[in-house]
Amino acid sequence: MKLRFNVVLSIVKKDTLSLLWLILPVIGLFVIEAIVFAVEFEIHPDTLLALDTLLPGLCLFSLGIVTIASIQEDPASSLNHDWLTRPISGPELFLAKVLFLLSTIGLPI
């Protein structure tokens, strides 16, 4: 089966637009974590300890929330009868979700 990349990109675009309110804080958390890691020696030790313990867990939690939300955007029952008026194959949907998560998490880092 051939992958239709226009379908994959449209799913990524739909997920990005519909979850924008959730994506922006997650991107902010990952950017803050990268900044803290970059300026680690210039931060007060007590503040650094608090940030080093809280930020990674908070980032992983937010990544889990975004992953669950992106999967819930396209329930399995609706993939064959109402999504773009034609069926979407499993590999196309999987590739779209992976690209969405990589663009949400990978680009800010």
GROMACS .gro file of C-alpha atoms in nm:
model
  109
    1MET     CA    1   0.000   0.000   0.000
    2LYS     CA    2   0.127   0.343  -0.092
    3LEU     CA    3   0.143   0.611   0.172
    4ARG     CA    4  -0.038   0.929   0.078
    5PHE     CA    5   0.178   1.204   0.225
    6ASN     CA    6  -0.085   1.472   0.166
    7VAL     CA    7  -0.315   1.279   0.402
    8VAL     CA    8  -0.035   1.244   0.658
    9LEU     CA    9   0.039   1.617   0.644
   10SER     CA   10  -0.328   1.707   0.674
   11ILE     CA   11  -0.360   1.493   0.988
   12VAL     CA   12  -0.051   1.662   1.137
   13LYS     CA   13  -0.196   2.004   1.053
   14LYS     CA   14  -0.534   1.915   1.204
   15ASP     CA   15  -0.373   1.786   1.523
   16THR     CA   16  -0.152   2.093   1.551
   17LEU     CA   17  -0.441   2.335   1.510
   18SER     CA   18  -0.677   2.150   1.740
   19LEU     CA   19  -0.422   2.094   2.018
   20LEU     CA   20  -0.245   2.430   1.995
   21TRP     CA   21  -0.362   2.529   2.345
   22LEU     CA   22  -0.187   2.220   2.479
   23ILE     CA   23   0.120   2.229   2.254
   24LEU     CA   24   0.237   2.579   2.343
   25PRO     CA   25   0.288   2.516   2.718
   26VAL     CA   26   0.464   2.186   2.641
   27ILE     CA   27   0.697   2.358   2.396
   28GLY     CA   28   0.758   2.623   2.662
   29LEU     CA   29   0.849   2.359   2.921
   30PHE     CA   30   1.099   2.190   2.691
   31VAL     CA   31   1.255   2.524   2.594
   32ILE     CA   32   1.286   2.621   2.962
   33GLU     CA   33   1.448   2.285   3.037
   34ALA     CA   34   1.701   2.339   2.757
   35ILE     CA   35   1.777   2.691   2.880
   36VAL     CA   36   1.826   2.569   3.238
   37PHE     CA   37   2.061   2.300   3.114
   38ALA     CA   38   2.257   2.556   2.909
   39VAL     CA   39   2.299   2.812   3.190
   40GLU     CA   40   2.336   2.559   3.468
   41PHE     CA   41   2.644   2.717   3.622
   42GLU     CA   42   2.498   3.066   3.645
   43ILE     CA   43   2.192   2.971   3.853
   44HIS     CA   44   2.182   2.972   4.232
   45PRO     CA   45   2.239   2.614   4.363
   46ASP     CA   46   1.907   2.591   4.551
   47THR     CA   47   1.711   2.706   4.248
   48LEU     CA   48   1.911   2.471   4.027
   49LEU     CA   49   1.832   2.177   4.253
   50ALA     CA   50   1.461   2.255   4.242
   51LEU     CA   51   1.461   2.296   3.864
   52ASP     CA   52   1.671   1.983   3.808
   53THR     CA   53   1.429   1.772   4.008
   54LEU     CA   54   1.099   1.919   3.889
   55LEU     CA   55   1.148   2.004   3.521
   56PRO     CA   56   1.230   1.658   3.376
   57GLY     CA   57   0.931   1.497   3.544
   58LEU     CA   58   0.703   1.782   3.443
   59CYS     CA   59   0.827   1.760   3.084
   60LEU     CA   60   0.767   1.385   3.070
   61PHE     CA   61   0.421   1.425   3.222
   62SER     CA   62   0.329   1.694   2.968
   63LEU     CA   63   0.465   1.475   2.686
   64GLY     CA   64   0.238   1.195   2.804
   65ILE     CA   65  -0.064   1.426   2.810
   66VAL     CA   66   0.008   1.548   2.455
   67THR     CA   67   0.056   1.189   2.335
   68ILE     CA   68  -0.274   1.076   2.484
   69ALA     CA   69  -0.454   1.383   2.350
   70SER     CA   70  -0.318   1.335   1.999
   71ILE     CA   71  -0.421   0.969   1.994
   72GLN     CA   72  -0.769   1.058   2.122
   73GLU     CA   73  -0.812   1.307   1.837
   74ASP     CA   74  -0.879   1.020   1.594
   75PRO     CA   75  -1.075   0.738   1.755
   76ALA     CA   76  -1.063   0.407   1.570
   77SER     CA   77  -1.438   0.397   1.508
   78SER     CA   78  -1.434   0.716   1.299
   79LEU     CA   79  -1.141   0.634   1.072
   80ASN     CA   80  -1.344   0.458   0.806
   81HIS     CA   81  -1.664   0.655   0.771
   82ASP     CA   82  -1.618   1.027   0.829
   83TRP     CA   83  -1.250   1.126   0.820
   84LEU     CA   84  -1.197   1.315   0.494
   85THR     CA   85  -1.480   1.102   0.345
   86ARG     CA   86  -1.243   0.818   0.266
   87PRO     CA   87  -1.062   0.559   0.475
   88ILE     CA   88  -0.718   0.620   0.620
   89SER     CA   89  -0.476   0.332   0.653
   90GLY     CA   90  -0.311   0.247   0.983
   91PRO     CA   91   0.045   0.326   0.864
   92GLU     CA   92  -0.063   0.673   0.745
   93LEU     CA   93  -0.224   0.753   1.079
   94PHE     CA   94   0.072   0.615   1.275
   95LEU     CA   95   0.321   0.815   1.065
   96ALA     CA   96   0.112   1.131   1.113
   97LYS     CA   97   0.102   1.087   1.492
   98VAL     CA   98   0.477   1.021   1.509
   99LEU     CA   99   0.551   1.330   1.295
  100PHE     CA  100   0.319   1.538   1.512
  101LEU     CA  101   0.490   1.429   1.834
  102LEU     CA  102   0.838   1.477   1.686
  103SER     CA  103   0.751   1.826   1.566
  104THR     CA  104   0.598   1.914   1.903
  105ILE     CA  105   0.881   1.784   2.118
  106GLY     CA  106   1.185   1.753   1.891
  107LEU     CA  107   1.183   2.099   1.733
  108PRO     CA  108   1.186   2.302   2.056
  109ILE     CA  109   1.480   2.102   2.191
   0.00000   0.00000   0.00000
